[in-house]
Amino acid sequence: EVQLMESGGGLVQAGGSLRLSCAASGFTFADYSVGWFRQAPGKKREGVSCITISDGVPYYTDSVKGRFTISTDNTRKKIYLQMNSLKPEDTAVYYCAADPIHCSAVTITWRYDYWGLGTQVTVPS
């Protein structure tokens, strides 16, 4: 079965950095897009970043452009989110997800088929 498992969350001071990892299994990696989503209490789920594995073209929501970088290790089927210059508003549970669609500003708003359980990122103010 498809499995996704996030790791790397934690508490980091504003301005600091953190790298999230997601281990994927159970699907043909090259046929999917993968992404990172986040949800804070009282807020709707937000698509942070996604990337189409086949072409490697990423998408970032405006609030993280220039600060976050999505990357993949296609051999090991790992997805990473490098988060720099963290801000309190980045505090959320972060989820990795996968779907057999092309990553775009439009499709990142759709619910992906497969999800991890999430990892907490806390940036105190």
Short mmCIF file of C-alpha atoms in Angstrom, two decimals:
data_model
loop_
_atom_site.label_atom_id
_atom_site.label_comp_id
_atom_site.label_asym_id
_atom_site.label_seq_id
_atom_site.Cartn_x
_atom_site.Cartn_y
_atom_site.Cartn_z
CA GLU A 1 0.00 0.00 0.00
CA VAL A 2 0.98 3.62 -0.41
CA GLN A 3 2.71 4.95 2.68
CA LEU A 4 4.09 8.37 3.50
CA MET A 5 5.83 9.22 6.73
CA GLU A 6 7.08 12.66 7.74
CA SER A 7 9.92 13.40 10.11
CA GLY A 8 12.08 16.33 11.12
CA GLY A 9 9.59 18.61 12.80
CA GLY A 10 10.33 20.40 16.01
CA LEU A 11 10.65 23.75 17.70
CA VAL A 12 12.92 26.34 16.16
CA GLN A 13 13.37 30.02 16.89
CA ALA A 14 12.29 32.65 14.39
CA GLY A 15 14.93 33.07 11.73
CA GLY A 16 16.11 29.51 12.12
CA SER A 17 16.01 26.56 9.77
CA LEU A 18 14.54 23.10 9.72
CA ARG A 19 14.44 20.32 7.16
CA LEU A 20 11.45 18.05 6.92
CA SER A 21 11.72 14.62 5.36
CA CYS A 22 9.10 12.28 3.97
CA ALA A 23 9.67 8.62 3.20
CA ALA A 24 7.44 7.29 0.44
CA SER A 25 6.67 3.73 -0.56
CA GLY A 26 4.06 1.65 -2.33
CA PHE A 27 3.73 3.57 -5.59
CA THR A 28 5.61 4.35 -8.77
CA PHE A 29 7.36 7.50 -7.68
CA ALA A 30 7.96 8.87 -11.18
CA ASP A 31 4.25 8.88 -12.01
CA TYR A 32 3.29 11.19 -9.14
CA SER A 33 3.50 14.67 -7.83
CA VAL A 34 4.44 15.08 -4.18
CA GLY A 35 3.84 18.03 -1.96
CA TRP A 36 3.96 19.58 1.44
CA PHE A 37 0.86 20.98 3.09
CA ARG A 38 0.33 22.59 6.46
CA GLN A 39 -2.52 23.29 8.79
CA ALA A 40 -2.52 25.48 11.87
CA PRO A 41 -5.28 25.49 14.48
CA GLY A 42 -8.20 27.56 13.26
CA LYS A 43 -6.87 27.75 9.72
CA LYS A 44 -7.63 25.88 6.54
CA ARG A 45 -5.14 23.49 5.04
CA GLU A 46 -2.62 25.30 2.88
CA GLY A 47 -0.57 23.92 0.06
CA VAL A 48 3.01 24.96 0.76
CA SER A 49 4.91 23.41 -2.11
CA CYS A 50 4.69 20.61 -4.62
CA ILE A 51 6.81 19.11 -7.32
CA THR A 52 6.11 16.85 -10.27
CA ILE A 53 8.59 14.01 -10.06
CA SER A 54 8.76 13.46 -13.82
CA ASP A 55 9.89 16.99 -14.68
CA GLY A 56 11.15 18.35 -11.37
CA VAL A 57 9.31 21.65 -11.67
CA PRO A 58 8.27 22.97 -8.26
CA TYR A 59 5.51 25.23 -7.09
CA TYR A 60 5.63 27.38 -3.96
CA THR A 61 2.93 29.40 -2.32
CA ASP A 62 3.84 33.07 -2.15
CA SER A 63 4.37 33.16 1.60
CA VAL A 64 7.30 30.71 1.43
CA LYS A 65 8.96 31.69 -1.84
CA GLY A 66 12.62 32.37 -1.31
CA ARG A 67 12.61 30.70 2.09
CA PHE A 68 11.53 27.09 1.48
CA THR A 69 12.90 24.60 -1.02
CA ILE A 70 11.31 21.30 -2.00
CA SER A 71 13.51 18.52 -3.28
CA THR A 72 13.35 14.79 -3.86
CA ASP A 73 15.65 11.81 -3.88
CA ASN A 74 14.02 9.72 -6.55
CA THR A 75 16.15 6.66 -5.90
CA ARG A 76 15.34 6.52 -2.21
CA LYS A 77 11.82 7.92 -2.72
CA LYS A 78 12.34 10.72 -0.25
CA ILE A 79 10.79 14.17 -0.26
CA TYR A 80 12.38 17.06 1.60
CA LEU A 81 11.31 20.53 2.57
CA GLN A 82 14.16 22.80 3.57
CA MET A 83 12.72 25.67 5.58
CA ASN A 84 14.88 28.72 6.18
CA SER A 85 14.16 32.08 7.79
CA LEU A 86 11.30 30.56 9.71
CA LYS A 87 8.57 32.82 11.02
CA PRO A 88 5.95 32.31 13.72
CA GLU A 89 3.29 32.13 11.03
CA ASP A 90 4.99 28.99 9.72
CA THR A 91 3.85 27.17 12.85
CA ALA A 92 1.63 24.29 11.79
CA VAL A 93 1.39 20.57 11.35
CA TYR A 94 3.13 19.77 8.09
CA TYR A 95 1.99 16.89 5.92
CA CYS A 96 3.51 15.29 2.90
CA ALA A 97 1.19 14.00 0.23
CA ALA A 98 1.24 12.33 -3.18
CA ASP A 99 -1.10 12.21 -6.14
CA PRO A 100 -0.84 11.05 -9.77
CA ILE A 101 -1.35 14.58 -11.11
CA HIS A 102 0.84 17.41 -12.28
CA CYS A 103 1.86 19.85 -9.59
CA SER A 104 0.58 23.34 -10.21
CA ALA A 105 -0.92 26.35 -8.52
CA VAL A 106 -4.30 24.86 -9.37
CA THR A 107 -3.82 21.22 -8.47
CA ILE A 108 -2.18 21.98 -5.13
CA THR A 109 -5.60 23.22 -4.02
CA TRP A 110 -7.10 19.79 -4.65
CA ARG A 111 -7.03 17.04 -2.06
CA TYR A 112 -4.20 14.67 -2.82
CA ASP A 113 -4.87 10.94 -2.72
CA TYR A 114 -2.25 9.87 -0.20
CA TRP A 115 -1.14 11.54 3.01
CA GLY A 116 1.24 11.13 5.86
CA LEU A 117 0.24 11.69 9.45
CA GLY A 118 2.05 14.98 9.84
CA THR A 119 4.86 16.48 11.85
CA GLN A 120 4.62 19.54 14.07
CA VAL A 121 6.68 22.64 13.34
CA THR A 122 6.62 25.32 16.00
CA VAL A 123 8.22 28.74 15.64
CA PRO A 124 7.55 30.78 18.78
CA SER A 125 7.10 34.52 18.61
#
